[in-house]
PDB file of C-alpha atoms in Angstrom:
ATOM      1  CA  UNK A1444       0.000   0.000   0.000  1.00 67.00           C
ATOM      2  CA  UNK A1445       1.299   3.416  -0.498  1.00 79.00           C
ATOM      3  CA  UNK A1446      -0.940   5.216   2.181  1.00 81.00           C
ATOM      4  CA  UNK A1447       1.944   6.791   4.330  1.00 70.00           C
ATOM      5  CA  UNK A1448       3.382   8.184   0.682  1.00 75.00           C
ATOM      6  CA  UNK A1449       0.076   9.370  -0.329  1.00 70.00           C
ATOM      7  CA  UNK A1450      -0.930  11.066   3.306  1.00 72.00           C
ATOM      8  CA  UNK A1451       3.083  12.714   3.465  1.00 72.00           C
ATOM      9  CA  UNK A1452       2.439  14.195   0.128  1.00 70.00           C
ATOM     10  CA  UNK A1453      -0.487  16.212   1.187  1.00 70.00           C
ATOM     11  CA  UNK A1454       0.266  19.992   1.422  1.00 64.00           C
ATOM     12  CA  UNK A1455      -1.245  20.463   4.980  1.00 67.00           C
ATOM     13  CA  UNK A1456       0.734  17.294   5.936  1.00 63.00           C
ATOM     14  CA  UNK A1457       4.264  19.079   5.011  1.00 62.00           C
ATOM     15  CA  UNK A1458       5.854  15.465   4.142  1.00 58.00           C
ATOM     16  CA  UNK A1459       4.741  13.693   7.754  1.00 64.00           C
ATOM     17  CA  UNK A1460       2.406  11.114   8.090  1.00 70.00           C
ATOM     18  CA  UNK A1461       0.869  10.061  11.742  1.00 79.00           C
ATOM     19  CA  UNK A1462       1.705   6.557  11.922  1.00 84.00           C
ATOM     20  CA  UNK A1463      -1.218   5.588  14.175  1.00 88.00           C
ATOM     21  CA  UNK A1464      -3.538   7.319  11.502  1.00 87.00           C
ATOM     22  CA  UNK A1465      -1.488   5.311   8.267  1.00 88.00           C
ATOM     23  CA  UNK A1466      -1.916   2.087   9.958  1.00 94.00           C
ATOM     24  CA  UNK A1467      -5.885   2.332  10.715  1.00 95.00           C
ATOM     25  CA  UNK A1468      -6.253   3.567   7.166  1.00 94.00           C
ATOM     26  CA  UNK A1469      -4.267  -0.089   5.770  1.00 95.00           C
ATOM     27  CA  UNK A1470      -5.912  -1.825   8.558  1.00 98.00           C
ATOM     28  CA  UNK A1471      -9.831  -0.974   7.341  1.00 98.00           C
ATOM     29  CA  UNK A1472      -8.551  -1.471   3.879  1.00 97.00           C
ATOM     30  CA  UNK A1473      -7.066  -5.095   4.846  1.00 98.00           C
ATOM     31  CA  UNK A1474     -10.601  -5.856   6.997  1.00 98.00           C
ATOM     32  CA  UNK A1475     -12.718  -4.739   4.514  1.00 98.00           C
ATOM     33  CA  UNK A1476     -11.257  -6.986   2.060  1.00 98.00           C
ATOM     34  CA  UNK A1477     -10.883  -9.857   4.360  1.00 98.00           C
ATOM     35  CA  UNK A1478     -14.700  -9.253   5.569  1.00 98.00           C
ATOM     36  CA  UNK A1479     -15.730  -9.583   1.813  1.00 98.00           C
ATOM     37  CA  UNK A1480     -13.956 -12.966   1.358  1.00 98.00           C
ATOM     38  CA  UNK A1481     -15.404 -14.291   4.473  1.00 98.00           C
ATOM     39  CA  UNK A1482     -18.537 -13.586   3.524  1.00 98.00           C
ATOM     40  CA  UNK A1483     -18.675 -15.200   0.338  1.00 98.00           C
ATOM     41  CA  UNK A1484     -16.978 -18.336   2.119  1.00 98.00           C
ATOM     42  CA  UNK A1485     -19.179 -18.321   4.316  1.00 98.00           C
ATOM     43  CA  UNK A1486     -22.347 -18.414   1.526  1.00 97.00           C
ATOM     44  CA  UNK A1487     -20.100 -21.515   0.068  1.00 97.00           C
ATOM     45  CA  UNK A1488     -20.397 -23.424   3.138  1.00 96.00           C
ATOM     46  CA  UNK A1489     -22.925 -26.693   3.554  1.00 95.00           C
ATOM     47  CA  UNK A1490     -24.289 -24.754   7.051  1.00 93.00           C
ATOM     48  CA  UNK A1491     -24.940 -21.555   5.548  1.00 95.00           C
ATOM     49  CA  UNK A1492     -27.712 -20.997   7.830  1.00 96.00           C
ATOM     50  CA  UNK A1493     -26.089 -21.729  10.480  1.00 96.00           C
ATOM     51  CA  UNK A1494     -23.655 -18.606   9.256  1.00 97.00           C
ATOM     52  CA  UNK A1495     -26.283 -15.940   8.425  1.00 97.00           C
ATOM     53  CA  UNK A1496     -25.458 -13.955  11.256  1.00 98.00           C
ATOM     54  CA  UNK A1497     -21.681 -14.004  10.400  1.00 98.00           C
ATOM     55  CA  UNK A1498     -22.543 -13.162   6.906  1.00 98.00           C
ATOM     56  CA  UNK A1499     -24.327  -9.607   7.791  1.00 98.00           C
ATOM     57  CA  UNK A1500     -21.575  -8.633  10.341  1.00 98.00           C
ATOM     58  CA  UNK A1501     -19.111  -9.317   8.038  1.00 98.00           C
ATOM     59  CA  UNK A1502     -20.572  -7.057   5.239  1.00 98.00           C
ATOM     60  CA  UNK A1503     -21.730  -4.474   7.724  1.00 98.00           C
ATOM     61  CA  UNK A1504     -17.983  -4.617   9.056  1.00 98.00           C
ATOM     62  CA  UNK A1505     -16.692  -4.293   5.477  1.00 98.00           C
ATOM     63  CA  UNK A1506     -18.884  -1.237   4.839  1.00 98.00           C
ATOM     64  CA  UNK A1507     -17.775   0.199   7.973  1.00 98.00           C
ATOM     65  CA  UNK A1508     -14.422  -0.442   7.483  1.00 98.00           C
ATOM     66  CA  UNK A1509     -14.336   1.019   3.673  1.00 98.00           C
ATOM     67  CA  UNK A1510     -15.567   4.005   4.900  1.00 96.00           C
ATOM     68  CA  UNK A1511     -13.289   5.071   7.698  1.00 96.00           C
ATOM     69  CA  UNK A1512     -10.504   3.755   5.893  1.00 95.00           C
ATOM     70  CA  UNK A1513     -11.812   6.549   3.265  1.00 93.00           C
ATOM     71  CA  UNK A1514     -12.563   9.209   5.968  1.00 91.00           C
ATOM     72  CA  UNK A1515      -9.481   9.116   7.528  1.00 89.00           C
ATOM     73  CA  UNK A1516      -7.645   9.474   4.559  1.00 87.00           C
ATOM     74  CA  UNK A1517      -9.084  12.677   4.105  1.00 82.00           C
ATOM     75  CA  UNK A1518      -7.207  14.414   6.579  1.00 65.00           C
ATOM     76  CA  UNK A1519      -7.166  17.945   5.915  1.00 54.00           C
ATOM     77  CA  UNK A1520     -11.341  18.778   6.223  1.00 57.00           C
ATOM     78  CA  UNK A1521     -12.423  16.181   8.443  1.00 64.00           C
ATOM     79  CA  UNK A1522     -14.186  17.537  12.040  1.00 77.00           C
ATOM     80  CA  UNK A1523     -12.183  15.578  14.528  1.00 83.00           C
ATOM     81  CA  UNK A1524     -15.899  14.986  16.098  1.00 87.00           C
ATOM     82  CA  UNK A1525     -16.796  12.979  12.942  1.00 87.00           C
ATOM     83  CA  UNK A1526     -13.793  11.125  12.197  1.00 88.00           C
ATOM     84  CA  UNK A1527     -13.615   9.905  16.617  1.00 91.00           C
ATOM     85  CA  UNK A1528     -17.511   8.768  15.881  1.00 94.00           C
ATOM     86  CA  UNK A1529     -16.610   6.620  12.809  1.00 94.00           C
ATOM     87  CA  UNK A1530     -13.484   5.103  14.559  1.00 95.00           C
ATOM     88  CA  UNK A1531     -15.743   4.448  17.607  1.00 97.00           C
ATOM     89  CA  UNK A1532     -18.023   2.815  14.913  1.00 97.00           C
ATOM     90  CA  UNK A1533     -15.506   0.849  13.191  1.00 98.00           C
ATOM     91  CA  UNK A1534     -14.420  -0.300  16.530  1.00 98.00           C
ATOM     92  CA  UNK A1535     -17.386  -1.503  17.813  1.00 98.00           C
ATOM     93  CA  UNK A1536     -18.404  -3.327  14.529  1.00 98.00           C
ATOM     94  CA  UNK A1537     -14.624  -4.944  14.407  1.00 98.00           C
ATOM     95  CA  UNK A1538     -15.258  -5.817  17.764  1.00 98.00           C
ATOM     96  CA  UNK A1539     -18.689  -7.715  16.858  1.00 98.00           C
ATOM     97  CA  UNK A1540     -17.551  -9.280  13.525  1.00 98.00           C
ATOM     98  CA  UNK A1541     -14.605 -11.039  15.509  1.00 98.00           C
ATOM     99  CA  UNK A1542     -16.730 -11.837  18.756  1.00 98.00           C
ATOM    100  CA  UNK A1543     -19.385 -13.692  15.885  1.00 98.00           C
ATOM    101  CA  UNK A1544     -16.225 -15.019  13.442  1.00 98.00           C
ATOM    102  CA  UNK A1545     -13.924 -16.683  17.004  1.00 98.00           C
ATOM    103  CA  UNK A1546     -17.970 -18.854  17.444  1.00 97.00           C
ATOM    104  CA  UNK A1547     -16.988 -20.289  13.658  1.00 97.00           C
ATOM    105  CA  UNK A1548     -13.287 -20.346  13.934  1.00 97.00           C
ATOM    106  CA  UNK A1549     -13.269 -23.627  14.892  1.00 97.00           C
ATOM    107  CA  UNK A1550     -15.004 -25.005  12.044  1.00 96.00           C
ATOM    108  CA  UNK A1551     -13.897 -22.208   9.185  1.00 97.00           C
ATOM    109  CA  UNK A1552     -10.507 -21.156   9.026  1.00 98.00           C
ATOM    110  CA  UNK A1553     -12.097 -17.973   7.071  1.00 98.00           C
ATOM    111  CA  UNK A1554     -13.521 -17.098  10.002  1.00 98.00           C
ATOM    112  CA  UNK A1555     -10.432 -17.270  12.413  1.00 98.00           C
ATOM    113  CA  UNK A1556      -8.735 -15.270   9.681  1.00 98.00           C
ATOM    114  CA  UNK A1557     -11.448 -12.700   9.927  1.00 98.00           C
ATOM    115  CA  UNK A1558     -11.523 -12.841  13.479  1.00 98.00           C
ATOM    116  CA  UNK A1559      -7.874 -12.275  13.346  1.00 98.00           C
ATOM    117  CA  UNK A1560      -7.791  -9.228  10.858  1.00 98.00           C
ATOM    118  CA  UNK A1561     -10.899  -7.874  12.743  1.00 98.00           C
ATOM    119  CA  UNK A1562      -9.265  -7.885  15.985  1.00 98.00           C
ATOM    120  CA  UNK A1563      -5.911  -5.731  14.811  1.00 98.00           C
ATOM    121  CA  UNK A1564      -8.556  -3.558  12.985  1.00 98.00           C
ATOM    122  CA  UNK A1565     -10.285  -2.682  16.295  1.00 98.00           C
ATOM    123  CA  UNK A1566      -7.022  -1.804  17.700  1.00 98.00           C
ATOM    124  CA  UNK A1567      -5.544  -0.162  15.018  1.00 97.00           C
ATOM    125  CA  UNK A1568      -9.066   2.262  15.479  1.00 97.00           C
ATOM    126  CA  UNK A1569      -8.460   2.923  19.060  1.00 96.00           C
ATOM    127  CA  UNK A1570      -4.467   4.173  18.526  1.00 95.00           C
ATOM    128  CA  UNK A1571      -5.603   6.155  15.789  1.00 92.00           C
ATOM    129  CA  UNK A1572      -7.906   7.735  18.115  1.00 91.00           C
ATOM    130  CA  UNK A1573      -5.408   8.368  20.814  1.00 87.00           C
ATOM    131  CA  UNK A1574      -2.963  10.017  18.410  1.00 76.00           C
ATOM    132  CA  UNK A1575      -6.170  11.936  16.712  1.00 61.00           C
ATOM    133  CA  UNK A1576      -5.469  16.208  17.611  1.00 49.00           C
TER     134      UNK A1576
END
């Protein structure tokens, strides 16, 4: 990814890049995308009823995830109140997509993966938003 080049090169960023900030932004990139993939493994599995409930917390936590990753890219306009509530929000749904993903972990290795990538998500959201000024 070249998100710590891209966020240095902006003017109002004068060639520094918060690493707490770079790593949430690759983080919801890298659980959206992992969120997506368990999703659709989890539609190819014999028990997929059994998995509906993983299946709509995964998508919800890709959607989440796609956006902040978006938002706190965006750096130079964002209101600091906004871009706290959607890192709360990306933390909480991380935090629900893993707790629902660890129940199927046993059974799916897609869904210890995702309840892997989930968890660093979640904390990669709560440094950004200690380092967030």
């Amino acid at each position: 990814m070249h998100v710590e080049a891209i966020i240095a090169s902006h003017p109002q960023m004068r060639g520094r890049a918060d690493a707490a900030l770079v790593g949430c932004v690759e983080a919801c990139f890298d659980c959206a995308q992992t969120c997506a993939v368990c999703a659709d493994a989890c539609l190819s599995e014999e028990n997929v009823a059994d998995l509906r409930r993983c299946i709509r917390l995964d998508q919800d936590c890709a959607d989440i995830c796609l956006a902040t990753g978006a938002i706190a890219s965006r750096r130079s306009a964002t209101d600091e109140t906004a871009m706290r509530a959607i890192l709360q929000a990306c933390v909480d749904m991380c935090r629900a997509c893993e707790k629902e993903c660890r129940r199927h972990a046993k059974h799916h290795e897609h869904c210890r993966i995702c309840a892997d990538v989930c968890k660093e998500c979640e904390g990669a959201c709560r440094r950004a938003m200690g380092s967030a000024h």
